[in-house]
Coordinates of C-alpha atoms and ligand atoms in Angstrom, one line a residue:
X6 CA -28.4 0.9 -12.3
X7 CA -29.2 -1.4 -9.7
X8 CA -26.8 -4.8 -8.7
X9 CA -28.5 -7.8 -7.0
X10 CA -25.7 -9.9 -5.6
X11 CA -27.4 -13.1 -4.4
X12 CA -26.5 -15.8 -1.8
X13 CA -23.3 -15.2 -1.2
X14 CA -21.2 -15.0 2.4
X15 CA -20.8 -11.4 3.6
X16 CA -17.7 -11.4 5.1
X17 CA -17.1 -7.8 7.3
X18 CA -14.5 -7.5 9.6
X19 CA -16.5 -8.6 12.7
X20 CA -18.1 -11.6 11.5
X21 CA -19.4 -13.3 8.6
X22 CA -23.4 -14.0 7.7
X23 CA -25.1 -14.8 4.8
X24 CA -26.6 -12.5 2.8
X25 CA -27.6 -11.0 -0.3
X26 CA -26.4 -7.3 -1.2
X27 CA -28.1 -4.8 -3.1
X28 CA -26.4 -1.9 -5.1
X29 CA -28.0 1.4 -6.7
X30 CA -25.9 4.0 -8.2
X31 CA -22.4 4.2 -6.6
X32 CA -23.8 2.6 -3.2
X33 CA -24.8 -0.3 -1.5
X34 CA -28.6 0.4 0.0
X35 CA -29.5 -2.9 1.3
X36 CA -27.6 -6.3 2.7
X37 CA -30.1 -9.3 4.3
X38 CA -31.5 -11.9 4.0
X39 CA -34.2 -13.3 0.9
X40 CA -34.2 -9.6 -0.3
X41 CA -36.1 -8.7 -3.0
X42 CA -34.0 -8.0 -6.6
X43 CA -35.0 -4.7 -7.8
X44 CA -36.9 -4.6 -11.8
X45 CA -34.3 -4.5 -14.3
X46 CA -31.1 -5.1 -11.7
X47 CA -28.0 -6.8 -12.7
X48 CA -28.0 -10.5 -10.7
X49 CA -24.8 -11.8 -9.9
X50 CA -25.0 -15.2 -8.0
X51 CA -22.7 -15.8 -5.4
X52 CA -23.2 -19.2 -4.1
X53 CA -20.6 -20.8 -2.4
X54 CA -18.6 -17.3 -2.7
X55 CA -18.1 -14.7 -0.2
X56 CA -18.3 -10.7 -0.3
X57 CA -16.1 -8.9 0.9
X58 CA -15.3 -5.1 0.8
X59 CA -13.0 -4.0 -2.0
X60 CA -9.6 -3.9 -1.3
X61 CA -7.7 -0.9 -0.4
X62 CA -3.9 -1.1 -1.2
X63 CA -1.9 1.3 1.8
X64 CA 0.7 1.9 -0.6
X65 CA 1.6 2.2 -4.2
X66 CA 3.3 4.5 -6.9
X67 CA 2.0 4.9 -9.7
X68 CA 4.0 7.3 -12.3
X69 CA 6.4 7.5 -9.9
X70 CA 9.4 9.7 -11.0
X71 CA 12.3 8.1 -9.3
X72 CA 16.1 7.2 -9.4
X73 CA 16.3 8.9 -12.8
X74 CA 13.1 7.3 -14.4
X75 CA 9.5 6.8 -14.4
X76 CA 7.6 3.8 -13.1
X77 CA 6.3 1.8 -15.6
X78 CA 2.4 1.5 -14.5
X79 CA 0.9 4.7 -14.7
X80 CA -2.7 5.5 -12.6
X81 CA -5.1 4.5 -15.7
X82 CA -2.7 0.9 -16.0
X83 CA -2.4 0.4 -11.9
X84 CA -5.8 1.0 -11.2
X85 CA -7.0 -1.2 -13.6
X86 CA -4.2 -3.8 -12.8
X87 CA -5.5 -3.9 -8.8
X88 CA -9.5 -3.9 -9.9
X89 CA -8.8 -7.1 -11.6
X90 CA -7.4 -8.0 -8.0
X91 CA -9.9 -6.7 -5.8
X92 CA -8.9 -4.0 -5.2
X93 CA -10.9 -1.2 -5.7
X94 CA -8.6 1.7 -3.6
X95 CA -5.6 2.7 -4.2
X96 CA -3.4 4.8 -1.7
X97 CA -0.9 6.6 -3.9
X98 CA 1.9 9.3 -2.7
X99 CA 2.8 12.8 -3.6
X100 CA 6.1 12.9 -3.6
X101 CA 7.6 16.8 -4.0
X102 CA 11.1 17.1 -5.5
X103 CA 13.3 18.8 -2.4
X104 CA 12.5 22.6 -2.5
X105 CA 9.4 22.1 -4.4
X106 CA 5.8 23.4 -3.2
X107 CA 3.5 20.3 -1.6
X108 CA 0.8 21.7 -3.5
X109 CA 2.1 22.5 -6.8
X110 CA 3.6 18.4 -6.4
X111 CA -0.2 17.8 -5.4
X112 CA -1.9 19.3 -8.4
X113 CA 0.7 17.9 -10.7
X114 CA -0.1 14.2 -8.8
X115 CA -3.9 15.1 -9.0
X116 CA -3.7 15.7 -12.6
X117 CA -1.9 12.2 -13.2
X118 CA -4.1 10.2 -11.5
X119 CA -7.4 11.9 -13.5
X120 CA -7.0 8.6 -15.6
X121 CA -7.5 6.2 -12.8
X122 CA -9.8 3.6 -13.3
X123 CA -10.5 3.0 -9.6
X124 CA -10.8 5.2 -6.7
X125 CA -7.3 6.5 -6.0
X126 CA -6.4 8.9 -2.7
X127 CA -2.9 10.3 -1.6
X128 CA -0.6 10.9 1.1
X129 CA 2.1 13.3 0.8
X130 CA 5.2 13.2 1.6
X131 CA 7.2 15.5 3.2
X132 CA 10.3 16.0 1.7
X133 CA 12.5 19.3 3.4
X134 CA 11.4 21.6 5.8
X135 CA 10.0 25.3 5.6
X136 CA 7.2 28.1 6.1
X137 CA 5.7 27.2 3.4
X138 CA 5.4 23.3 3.9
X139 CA 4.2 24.2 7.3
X140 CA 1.4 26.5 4.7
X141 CA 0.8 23.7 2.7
X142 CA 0.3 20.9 5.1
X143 CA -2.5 22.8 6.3
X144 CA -3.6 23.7 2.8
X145 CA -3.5 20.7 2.4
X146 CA -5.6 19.1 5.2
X147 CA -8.6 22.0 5.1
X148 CA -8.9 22.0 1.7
X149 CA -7.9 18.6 -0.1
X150 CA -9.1 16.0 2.1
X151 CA -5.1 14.8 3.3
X152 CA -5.3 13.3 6.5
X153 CA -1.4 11.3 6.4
X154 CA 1.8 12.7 5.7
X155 CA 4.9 10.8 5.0
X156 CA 8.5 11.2 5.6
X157 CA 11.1 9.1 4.2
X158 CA 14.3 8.5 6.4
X159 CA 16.3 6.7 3.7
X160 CA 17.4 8.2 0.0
X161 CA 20.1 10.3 1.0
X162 CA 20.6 13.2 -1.2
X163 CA 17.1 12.7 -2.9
X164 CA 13.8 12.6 -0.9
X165 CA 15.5 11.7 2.7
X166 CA 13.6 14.0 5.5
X167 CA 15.9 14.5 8.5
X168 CA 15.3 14.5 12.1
X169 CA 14.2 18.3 11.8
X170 CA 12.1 17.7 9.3
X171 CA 10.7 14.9 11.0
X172 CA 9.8 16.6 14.5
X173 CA 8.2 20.0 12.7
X174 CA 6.3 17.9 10.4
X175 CA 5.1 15.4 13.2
X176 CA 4.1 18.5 14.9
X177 CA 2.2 20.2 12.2
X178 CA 0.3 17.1 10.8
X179 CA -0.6 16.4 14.9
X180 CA -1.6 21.0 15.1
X181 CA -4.2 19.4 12.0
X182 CA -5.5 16.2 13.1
X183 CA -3.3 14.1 10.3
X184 CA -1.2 11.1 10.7
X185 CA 2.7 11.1 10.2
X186 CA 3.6 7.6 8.7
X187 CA 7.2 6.8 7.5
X188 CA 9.5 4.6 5.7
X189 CA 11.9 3.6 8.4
X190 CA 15.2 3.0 7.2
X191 CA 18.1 4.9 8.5
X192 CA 19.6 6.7 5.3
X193 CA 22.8 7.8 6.6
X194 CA 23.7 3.8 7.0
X195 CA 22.5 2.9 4.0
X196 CA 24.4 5.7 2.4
X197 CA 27.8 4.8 4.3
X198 CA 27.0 0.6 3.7
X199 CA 26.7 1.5 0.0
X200 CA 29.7 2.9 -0.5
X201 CA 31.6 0.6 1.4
X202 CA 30.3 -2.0 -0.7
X203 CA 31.3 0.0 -4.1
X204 CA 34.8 0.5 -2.4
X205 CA 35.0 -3.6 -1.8
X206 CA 33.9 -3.9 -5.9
X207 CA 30.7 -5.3 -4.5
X208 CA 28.2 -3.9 -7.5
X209 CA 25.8 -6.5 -8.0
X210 CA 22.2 -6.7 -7.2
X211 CA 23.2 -9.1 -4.4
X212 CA 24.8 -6.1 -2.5
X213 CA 21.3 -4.8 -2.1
X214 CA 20.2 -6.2 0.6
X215 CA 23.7 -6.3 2.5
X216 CA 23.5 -2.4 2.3
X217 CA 19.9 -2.2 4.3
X218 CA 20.1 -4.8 6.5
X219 CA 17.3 -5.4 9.0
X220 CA 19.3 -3.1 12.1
X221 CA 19.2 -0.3 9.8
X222 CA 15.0 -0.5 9.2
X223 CA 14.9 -1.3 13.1
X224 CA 17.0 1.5 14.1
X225 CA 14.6 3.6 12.2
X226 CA 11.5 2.7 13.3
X227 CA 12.6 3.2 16.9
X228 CA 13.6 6.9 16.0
X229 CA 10.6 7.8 15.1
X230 CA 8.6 5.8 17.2
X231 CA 10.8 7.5 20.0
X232 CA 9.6 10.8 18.2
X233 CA 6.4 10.3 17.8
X234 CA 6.2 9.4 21.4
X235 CA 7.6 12.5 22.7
X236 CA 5.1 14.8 20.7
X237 CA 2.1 12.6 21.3
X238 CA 1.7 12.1 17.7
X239 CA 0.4 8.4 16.3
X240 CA 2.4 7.0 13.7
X241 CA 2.3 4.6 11.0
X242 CA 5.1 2.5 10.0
X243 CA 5.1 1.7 6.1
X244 CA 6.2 -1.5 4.7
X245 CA 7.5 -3.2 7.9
X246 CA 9.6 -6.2 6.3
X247 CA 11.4 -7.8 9.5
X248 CA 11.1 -8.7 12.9
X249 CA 13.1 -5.9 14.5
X250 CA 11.4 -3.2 13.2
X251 CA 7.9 -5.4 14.3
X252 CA 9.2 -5.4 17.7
X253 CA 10.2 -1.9 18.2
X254 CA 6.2 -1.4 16.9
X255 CA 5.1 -4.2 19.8
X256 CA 7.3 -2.6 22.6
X257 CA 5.1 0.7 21.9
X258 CA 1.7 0.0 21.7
X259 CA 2.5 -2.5 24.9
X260 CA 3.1 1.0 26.6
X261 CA -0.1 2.4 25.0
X262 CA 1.2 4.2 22.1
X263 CA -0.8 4.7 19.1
X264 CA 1.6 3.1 16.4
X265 CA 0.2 1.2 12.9
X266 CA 2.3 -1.2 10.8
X267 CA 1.6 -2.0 7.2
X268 CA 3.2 -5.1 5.9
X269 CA 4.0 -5.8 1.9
X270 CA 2.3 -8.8 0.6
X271 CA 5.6 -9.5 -1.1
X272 CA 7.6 -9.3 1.7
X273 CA 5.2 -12.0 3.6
X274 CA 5.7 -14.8 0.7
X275 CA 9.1 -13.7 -0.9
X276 CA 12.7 -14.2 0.9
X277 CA 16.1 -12.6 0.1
X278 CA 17.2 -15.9 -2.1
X279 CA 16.0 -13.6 -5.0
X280 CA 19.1 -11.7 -4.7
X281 CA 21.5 -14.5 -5.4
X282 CA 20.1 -15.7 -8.5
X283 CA 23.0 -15.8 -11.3
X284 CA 20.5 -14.5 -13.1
X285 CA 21.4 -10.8 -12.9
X286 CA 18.2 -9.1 -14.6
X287 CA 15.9 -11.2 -12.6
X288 CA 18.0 -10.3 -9.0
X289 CA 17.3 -6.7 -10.0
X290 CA 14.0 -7.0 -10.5
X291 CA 13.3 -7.8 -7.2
X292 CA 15.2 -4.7 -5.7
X293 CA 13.1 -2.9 -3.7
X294 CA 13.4 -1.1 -0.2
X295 CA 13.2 -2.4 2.5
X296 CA 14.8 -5.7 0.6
X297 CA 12.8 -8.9 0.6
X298 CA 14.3 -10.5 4.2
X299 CA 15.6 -13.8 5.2
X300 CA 12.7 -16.7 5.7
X301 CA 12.3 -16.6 9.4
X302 CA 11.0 -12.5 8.8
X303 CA 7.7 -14.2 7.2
X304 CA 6.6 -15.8 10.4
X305 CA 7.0 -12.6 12.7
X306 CA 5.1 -10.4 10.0
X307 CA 2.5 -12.8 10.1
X308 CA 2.3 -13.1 13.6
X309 CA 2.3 -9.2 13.5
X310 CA -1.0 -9.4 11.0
X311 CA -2.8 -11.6 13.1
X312 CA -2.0 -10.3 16.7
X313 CA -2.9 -7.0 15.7
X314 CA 0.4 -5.2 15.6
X315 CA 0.6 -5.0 12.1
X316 CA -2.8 -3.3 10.7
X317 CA -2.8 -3.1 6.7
X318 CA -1.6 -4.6 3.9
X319 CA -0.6 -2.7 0.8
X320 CA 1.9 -4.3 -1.9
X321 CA 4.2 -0.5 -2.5
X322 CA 3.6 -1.1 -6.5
X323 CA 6.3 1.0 -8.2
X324 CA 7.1 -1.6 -11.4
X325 CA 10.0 -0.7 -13.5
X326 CA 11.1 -2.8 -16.5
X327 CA 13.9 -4.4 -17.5
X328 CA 15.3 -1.8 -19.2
X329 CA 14.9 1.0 -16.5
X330 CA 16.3 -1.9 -13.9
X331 CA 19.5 -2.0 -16.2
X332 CA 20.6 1.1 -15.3
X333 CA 22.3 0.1 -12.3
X334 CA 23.8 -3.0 -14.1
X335 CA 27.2 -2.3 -13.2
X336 CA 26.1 -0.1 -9.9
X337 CA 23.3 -1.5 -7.5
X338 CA 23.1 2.1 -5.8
X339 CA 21.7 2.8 -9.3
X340 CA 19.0 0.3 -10.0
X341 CA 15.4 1.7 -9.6
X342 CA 14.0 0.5 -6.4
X343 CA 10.7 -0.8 -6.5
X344 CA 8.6 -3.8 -7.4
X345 CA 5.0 -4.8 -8.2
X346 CA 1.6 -6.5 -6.7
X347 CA -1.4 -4.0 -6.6
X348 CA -2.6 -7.0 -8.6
X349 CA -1.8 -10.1 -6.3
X350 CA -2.1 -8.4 -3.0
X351 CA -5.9 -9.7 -2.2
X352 CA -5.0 -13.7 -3.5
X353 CA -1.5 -14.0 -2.4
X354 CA -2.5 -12.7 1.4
X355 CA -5.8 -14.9 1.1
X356 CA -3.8 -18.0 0.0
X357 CA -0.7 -17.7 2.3
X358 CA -3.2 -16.6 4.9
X359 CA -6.8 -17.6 5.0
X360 CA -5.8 -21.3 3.3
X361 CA -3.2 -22.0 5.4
X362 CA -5.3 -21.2 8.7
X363 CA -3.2 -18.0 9.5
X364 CA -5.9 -15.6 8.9
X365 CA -9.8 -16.0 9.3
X366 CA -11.9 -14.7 6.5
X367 CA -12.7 -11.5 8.8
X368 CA -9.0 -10.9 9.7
X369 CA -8.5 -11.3 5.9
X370 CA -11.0 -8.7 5.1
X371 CA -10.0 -6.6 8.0
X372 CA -6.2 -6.2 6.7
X373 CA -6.7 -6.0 3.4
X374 CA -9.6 -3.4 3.8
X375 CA -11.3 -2.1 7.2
X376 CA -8.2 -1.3 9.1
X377 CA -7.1 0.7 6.2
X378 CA -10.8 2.5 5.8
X379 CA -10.2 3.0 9.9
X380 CA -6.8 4.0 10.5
X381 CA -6.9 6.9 7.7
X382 CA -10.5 8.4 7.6
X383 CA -12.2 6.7 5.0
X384 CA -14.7 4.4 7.5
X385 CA -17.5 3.5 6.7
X386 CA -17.9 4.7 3.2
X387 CA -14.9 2.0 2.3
X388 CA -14.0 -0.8 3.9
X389 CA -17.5 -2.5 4.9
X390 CA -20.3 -4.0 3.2
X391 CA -23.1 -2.2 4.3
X392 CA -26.0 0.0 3.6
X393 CA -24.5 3.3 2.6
X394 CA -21.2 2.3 1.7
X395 CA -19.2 2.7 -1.5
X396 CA -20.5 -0.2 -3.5
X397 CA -16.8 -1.5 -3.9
X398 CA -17.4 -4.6 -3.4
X399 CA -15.2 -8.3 -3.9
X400 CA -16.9 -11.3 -4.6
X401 CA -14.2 -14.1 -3.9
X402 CA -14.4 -17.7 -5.2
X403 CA -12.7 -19.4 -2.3
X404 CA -12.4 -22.2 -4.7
X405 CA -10.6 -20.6 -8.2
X406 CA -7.3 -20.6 -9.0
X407 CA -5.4 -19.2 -11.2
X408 CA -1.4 -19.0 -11.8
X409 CA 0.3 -15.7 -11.4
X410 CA 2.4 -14.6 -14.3
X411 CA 4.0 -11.6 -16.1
X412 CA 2.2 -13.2 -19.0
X413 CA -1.2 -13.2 -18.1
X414 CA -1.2 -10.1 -15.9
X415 CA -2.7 -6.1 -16.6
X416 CA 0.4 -5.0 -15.3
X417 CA 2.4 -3.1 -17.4
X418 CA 6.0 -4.1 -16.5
X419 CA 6.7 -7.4 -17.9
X420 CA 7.9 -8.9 -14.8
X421 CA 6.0 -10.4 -12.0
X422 CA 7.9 -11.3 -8.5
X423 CA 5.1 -13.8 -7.6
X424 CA 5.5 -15.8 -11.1
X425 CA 4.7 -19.1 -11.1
X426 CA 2.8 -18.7 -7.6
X427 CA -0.4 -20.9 -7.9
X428 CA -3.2 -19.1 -5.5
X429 CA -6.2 -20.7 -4.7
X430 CA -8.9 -17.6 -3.8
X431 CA -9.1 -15.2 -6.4
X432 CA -11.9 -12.6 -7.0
X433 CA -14.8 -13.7 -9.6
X434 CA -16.4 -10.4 -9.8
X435 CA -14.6 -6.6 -8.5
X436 CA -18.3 -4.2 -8.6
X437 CA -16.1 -0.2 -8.0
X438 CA -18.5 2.5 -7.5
X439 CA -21.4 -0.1 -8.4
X440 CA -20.3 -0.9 -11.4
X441 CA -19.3 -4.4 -12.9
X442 CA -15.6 -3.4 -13.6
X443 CA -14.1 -7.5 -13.5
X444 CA -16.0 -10.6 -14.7
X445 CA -14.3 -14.3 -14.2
X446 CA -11.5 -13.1 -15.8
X447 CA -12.6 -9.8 -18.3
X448 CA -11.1 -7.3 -17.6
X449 CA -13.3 -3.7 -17.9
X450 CA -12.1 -0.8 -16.7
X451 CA -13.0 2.3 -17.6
X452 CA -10.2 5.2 -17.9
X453 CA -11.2 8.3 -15.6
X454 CA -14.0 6.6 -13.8
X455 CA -12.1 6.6 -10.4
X456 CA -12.4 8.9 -8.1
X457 CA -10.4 10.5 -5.8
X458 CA -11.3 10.4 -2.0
X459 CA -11.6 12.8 0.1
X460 CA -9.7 11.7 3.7
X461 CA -10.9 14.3 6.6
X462 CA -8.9 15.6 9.3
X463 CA -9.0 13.5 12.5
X464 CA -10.7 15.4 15.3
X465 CA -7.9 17.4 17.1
X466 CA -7.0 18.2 20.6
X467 CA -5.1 21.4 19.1
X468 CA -6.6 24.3 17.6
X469 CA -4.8 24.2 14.1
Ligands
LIG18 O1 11.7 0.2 -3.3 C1 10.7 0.9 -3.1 N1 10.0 0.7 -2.1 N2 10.4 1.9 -4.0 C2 9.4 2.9 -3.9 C3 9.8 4.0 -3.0 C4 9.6 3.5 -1.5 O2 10.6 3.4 -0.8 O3 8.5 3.3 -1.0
LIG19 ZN1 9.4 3.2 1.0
LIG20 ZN1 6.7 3.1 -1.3

């Protein structure tokens, strides 16, 4: 029952001491100094090692039905994949069919994720407009523990919210002290790019990224920033992947408006070369939206990271396999979007960050965990390592490496966009719920065993 993790560097998002750290049941009860180890408790020694909180990944999809198919990691397979990572949250998404209740999408999500192996949570999106999504939102929020909403502004024809949709959803989630958050991407002109490039007999994977170029993500971060402005609301921008759309999120908090970014460990590390490979099932593998940018978009993101206009981190896991990507092999309109890293998140950001003197240790652990635990409700019981929090808990061996490959990973989808990437920082022991759940490379997750988390309403200034 009890954990005694001894030595070790506590790293919190305001500062770093040394400490030891004491777990009982599902929660930490003690961190100091020469503590004493509890009879019979589990002693892990952490010398030379920090602890940090478990990670919390923003954004991922786990069983995602989409474009036509199902992504390949399902909640038991993606849980477990980011636990051998560090991380020991998950942030999923509801995502209802257009027309179809938010809470019957909910309970069918709910029921998916039963499997999950660490703790999972959801935001939902918001997906057409109507009396009874104005119901459910609230449903939603008093009873389920939602506090975020999303809205996509790209997938035309599918899951695309329009402005309508966007301003009375804003407004509701505002009405019940929840956050609006979108994927910015104007859908109209990446519809209209698209088919232009069909009409030119552009259909590779390589036309991709020339039919969402940077403008079109910029134009639609703006929007609804502008939006979100005009209604009071905050807002949080989901996988921000170039400078553009950064900036319009700069100009607005300079004025003093509440506006988060989350930034994709992938698009930090990986640039748009991928796409010209002549190596057509590897080019669609990496298709995902927003694409993966030019170089010079890695810089501003980190910049963004460490100048606090870009808050989180998540890595927007939605893996297909080779197979499902061949779909659009003669149409790149049809290849599943999405990639993977619920798994690489924690040592990609630590090695392209904390090694390379980007990131401290405490900015580390506050993009990759406390900002997230802030920003949507879930402070302090994630996101910290202290005395009554979740005992989720990272212990990082600044020193280990290890090789990143499709080969070696938990991941189900056979394909692994950071292959061959050789990170030094990896996680020696994950502890979810205070439980031992990954050992120096074993692997022991426990089907069911997560949770999901309850996010509360932020306090409002309207009655709901
Ligand atoms: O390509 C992506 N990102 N697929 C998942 C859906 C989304 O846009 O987040
Ligand atoms: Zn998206
Ligand atoms: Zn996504």
């Amino acid at each position: 029952m009890s954990i005694f993790i001894r030595g070790g560097t506590v790293v919190n998002a305001d500062r770093a001491f040394k400490a030891d750290v004491v777990c009982f049941g599902d929660k930490i009860i003690a961190v100091g100094d020469h503590l004493d180890v509890p009879a019979h408790a589990t002693v892990i020694d952490a010398s030379g090692q920090y602890i940090m909180p478990g990670g919390i990944d923003t954004h991922t999809h786990m069983q995602l039905p989409f474009m036509g198919t199902v992504a390949a990691d399902d909640f038991f397979d993606g849980t477990a994949a980011g636990l051998a990572g560090g991380t020991t949250t998950i942030m999923d998404f509801v995502i209802p069919d257009p027309k179809q209740s938010l809470l019957e999408a909910y309970h069918m999500w709910r029921g998916w994720a039963a499997k999950s192996a660490g703790d999972y949570t959801f935001h939902v999106a918001v997906t057409w407009w109507g009396d009874s999504v104005h119901a459910d939102m609230g449903t939603l929020v008093r009873d389920h523990g939602v506090n975020s909403f999303k809205h996509f502004m790209a997938y035309k024809n599918a899951i695309m919210a329009d402005d309508e949709t966007l301003v009375r959803s804003f407004t509701r989630a505002l009405e019940l002290g929840a956050i609006p958050t979108v994927h910015a991407e104007n859908g109209e002109l990446v519809y209209q790019l698209q088919q232009d490039l069909l009409k030119q007999g552009i259909r590779g994977p390589a036309a991709h990224p020339l039919s969402r170029p940077p403008e079109v993500e910029a134009e639609a971060a703006n929007r609804a920033i502008a939006i979100a402005n005009v209604l009071g609301t905050p807002v949080y921008i989901v996988h921000v992947s170039c400078a553009e759309a950064l900036e319009a999120i700069v100009r607005a908090r300079a004025k003093g408006q509440r506006v988060y970014g989350e930034a994709l460990a992938g698009h930090l590390v990986i640039d748009d070369s991928v796409y010209q490979s002549a190596d057509l099932e590897y080019a669609r593998a990496h298709v995902m939206s927003p694409p993966f940018r030019a170089k010079h978009h890695q810089a501003a993101l980190w910049q963004g990271l460490r100048g606090g206009n870009l808050h989180t981190t998540g890595t927007d896991h939605c893996t297909f396999c080779a197979e499902q990507k061949a779909a659009g092999a003669n149409d790149f309109t049809r290849i599943p979007n999405g990639c993977g890293g619920v798994e690489e998140r924690m040592a990609v950001v630590w090695d392209a960050g904390v090694n390379t003197g980007l990131l401290t240790p405490s900015e580390f652990v506050r993009v990759t965990s406390t900002n997230a635990a802030q920003i949507f409700n879930m402070y302090p019981r994630k996101g910290i390592v202290g005395a009554g929090a979740d005992a989720d808990l990272v212990v990082w061996d600044p020193q280990g490496t290890r090789t990143i490959s499709a080969a070696t990973q938990f991941s189900n989808s056979g394909f692994n966009v950071f292959e061959g990437r050789t990170v030094r920082g990896i996680p020696s022991h994950t502890l979810a719920a205070g439980k031992v759940v990954f050992e120096r490379g074993q692997l022991r997750a426990v089907e069911g065993a997560g949770r999901h988390i309850d996010r509360p309403a932020f306090t409002s200034t309207r009655a709901a």
